[in-house]
PDB file of C-alpha atoms in Angstrom:
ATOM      1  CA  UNK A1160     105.412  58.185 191.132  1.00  0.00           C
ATOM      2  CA  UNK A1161     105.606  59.449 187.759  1.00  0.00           C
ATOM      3  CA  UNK A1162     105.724  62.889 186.010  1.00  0.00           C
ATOM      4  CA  UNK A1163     107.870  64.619 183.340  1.00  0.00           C
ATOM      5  CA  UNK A1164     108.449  68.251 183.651  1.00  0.00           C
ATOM      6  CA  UNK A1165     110.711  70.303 181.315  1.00  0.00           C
ATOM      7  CA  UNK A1166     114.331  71.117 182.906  1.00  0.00           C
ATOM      8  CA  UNK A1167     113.898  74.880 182.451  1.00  0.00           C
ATOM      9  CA  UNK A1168     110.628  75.018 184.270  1.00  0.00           C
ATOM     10  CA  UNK A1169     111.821  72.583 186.689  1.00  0.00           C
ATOM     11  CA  UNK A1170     114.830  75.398 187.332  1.00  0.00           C
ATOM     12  CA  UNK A1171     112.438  78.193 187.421  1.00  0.00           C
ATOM     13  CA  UNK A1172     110.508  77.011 189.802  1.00  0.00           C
ATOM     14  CA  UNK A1173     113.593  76.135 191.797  1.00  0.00           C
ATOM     15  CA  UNK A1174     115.415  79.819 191.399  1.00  0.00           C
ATOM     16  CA  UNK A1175     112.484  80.965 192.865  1.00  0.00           C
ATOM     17  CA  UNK A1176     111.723  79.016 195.926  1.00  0.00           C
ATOM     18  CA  UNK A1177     115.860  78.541 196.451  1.00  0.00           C
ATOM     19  CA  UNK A1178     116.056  82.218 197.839  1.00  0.00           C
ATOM     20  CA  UNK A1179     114.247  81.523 200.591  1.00  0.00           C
ATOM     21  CA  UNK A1180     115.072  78.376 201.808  1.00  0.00           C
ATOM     22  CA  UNK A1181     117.531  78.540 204.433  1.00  0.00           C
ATOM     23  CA  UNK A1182     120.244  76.203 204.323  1.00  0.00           C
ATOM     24  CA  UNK A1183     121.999  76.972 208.410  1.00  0.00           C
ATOM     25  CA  UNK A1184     118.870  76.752 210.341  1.00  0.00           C
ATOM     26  CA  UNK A1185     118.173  74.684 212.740  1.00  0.00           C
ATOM     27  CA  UNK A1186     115.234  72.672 211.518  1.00  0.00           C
ATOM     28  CA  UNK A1187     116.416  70.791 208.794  1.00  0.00           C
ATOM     29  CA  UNK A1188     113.332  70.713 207.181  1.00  0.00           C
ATOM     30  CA  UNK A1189     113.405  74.499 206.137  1.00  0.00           C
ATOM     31  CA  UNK A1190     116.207  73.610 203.734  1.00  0.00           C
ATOM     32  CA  UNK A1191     113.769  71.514 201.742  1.00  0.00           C
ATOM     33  CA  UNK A1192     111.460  72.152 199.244  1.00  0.00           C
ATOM     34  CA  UNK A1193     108.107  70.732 198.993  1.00  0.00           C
ATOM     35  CA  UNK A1194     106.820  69.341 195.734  1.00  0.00           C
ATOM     36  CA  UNK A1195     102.999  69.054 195.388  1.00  0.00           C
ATOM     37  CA  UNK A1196     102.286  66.977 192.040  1.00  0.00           C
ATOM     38  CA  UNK A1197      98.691  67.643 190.772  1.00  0.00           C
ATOM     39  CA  UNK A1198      97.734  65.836 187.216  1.00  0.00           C
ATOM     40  CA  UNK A1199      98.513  68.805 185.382  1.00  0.00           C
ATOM     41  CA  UNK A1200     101.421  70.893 187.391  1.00  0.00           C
ATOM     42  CA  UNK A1201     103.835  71.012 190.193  1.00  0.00           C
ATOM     43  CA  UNK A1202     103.697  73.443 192.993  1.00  0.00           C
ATOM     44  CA  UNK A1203     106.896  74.188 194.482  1.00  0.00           C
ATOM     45  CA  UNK A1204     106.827  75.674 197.902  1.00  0.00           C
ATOM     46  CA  UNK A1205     110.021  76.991 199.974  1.00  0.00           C
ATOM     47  CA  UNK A1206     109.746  78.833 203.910  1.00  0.00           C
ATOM     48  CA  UNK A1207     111.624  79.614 206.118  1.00  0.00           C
ATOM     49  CA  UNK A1208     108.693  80.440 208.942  1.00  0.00           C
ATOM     50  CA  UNK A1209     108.664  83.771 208.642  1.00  0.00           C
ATOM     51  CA  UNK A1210     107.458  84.056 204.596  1.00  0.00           C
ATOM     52  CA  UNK A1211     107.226  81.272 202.201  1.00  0.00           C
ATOM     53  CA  UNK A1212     107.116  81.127 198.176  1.00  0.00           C
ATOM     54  CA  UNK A1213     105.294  79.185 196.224  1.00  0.00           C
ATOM     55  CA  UNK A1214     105.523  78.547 192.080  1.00  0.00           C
ATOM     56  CA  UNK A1215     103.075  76.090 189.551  1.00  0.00           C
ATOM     57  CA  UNK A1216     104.717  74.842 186.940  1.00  0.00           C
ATOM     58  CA  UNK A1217     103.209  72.880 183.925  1.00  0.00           C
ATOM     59  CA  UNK A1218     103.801  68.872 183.676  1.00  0.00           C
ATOM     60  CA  UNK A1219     104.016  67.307 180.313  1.00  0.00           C
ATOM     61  CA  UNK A1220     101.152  65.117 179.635  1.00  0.00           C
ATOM     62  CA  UNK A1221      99.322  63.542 183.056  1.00  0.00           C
ATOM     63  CA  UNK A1222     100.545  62.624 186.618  1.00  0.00           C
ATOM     64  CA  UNK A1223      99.244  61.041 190.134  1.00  0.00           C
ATOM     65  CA  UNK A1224      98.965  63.286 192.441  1.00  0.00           C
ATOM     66  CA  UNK A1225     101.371  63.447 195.591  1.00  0.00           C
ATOM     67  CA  UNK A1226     103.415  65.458 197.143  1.00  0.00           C
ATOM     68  CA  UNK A1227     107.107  64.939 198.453  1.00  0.00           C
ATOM     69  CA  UNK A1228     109.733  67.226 200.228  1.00  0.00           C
ATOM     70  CA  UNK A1229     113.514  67.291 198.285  1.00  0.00           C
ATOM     71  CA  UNK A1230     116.620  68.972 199.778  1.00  0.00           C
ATOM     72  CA  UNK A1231     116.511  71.714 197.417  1.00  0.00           C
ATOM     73  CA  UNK A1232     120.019  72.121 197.001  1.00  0.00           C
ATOM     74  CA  UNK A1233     120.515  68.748 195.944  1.00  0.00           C
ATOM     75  CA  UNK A1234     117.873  68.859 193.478  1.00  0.00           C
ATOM     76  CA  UNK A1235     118.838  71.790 192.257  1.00  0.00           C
ATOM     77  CA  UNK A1236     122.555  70.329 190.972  1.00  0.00           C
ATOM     78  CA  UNK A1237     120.883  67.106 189.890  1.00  0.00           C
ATOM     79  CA  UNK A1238     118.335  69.536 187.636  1.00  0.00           C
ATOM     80  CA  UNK A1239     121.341  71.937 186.292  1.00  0.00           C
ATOM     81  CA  UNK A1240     123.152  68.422 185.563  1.00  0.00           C
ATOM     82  CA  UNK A1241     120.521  67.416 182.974  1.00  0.00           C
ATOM     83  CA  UNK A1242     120.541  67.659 179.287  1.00  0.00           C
ATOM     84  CA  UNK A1243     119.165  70.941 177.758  1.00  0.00           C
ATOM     85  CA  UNK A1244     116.882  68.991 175.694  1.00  0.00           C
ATOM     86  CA  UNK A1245     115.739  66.749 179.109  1.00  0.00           C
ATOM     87  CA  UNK A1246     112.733  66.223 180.708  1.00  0.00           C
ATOM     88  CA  UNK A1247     112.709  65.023 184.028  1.00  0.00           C
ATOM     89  CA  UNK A1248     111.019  62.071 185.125  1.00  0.00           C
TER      90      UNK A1248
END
């Protein structure tokens, strides 16, 4: 698994799906976000059953395709964490 995204679309994306992800339910799945990596862009999806939210974001260059589910809150420090000039890997 390999991609680079830039951090401000990588936050983006996250603001937007990060409003509806709920963090006290009682699937602990819901308080993830699920990543969808295409060769070109990332989809980021959030739901919390009732509506869901979905962004595309561009990659930089190429990537496999896969697709992974991240605790969005914990991505979401480890992306604010990073370098203004970084891209993510």
């Amino acid at each position: 698994m390999k991609f680079t995204i830039a951090k401000e679309q990588l936050l983006t994306g996250l603001q937007a799906v990060q409003n509806i992800v709920g963090s006290r339910s009682t699937l602990p799945i819901l308080s993830n976000v699920l990543l969808t990596v295409a060769p070109d862009a990332m989809t980021l999806t959030g739901t919390d059953l009732d509506a869901w939210v979905e962004r595309r974001v561009a990659l930089d260059g190429t990537a496999q395709a896969m697709a992974l589910t991240v605790e969005a809150d914990v991505l979401n420090r480890i992306a604010k964490k990073l370098p203004t000039e970084a891209r993510a890997r």
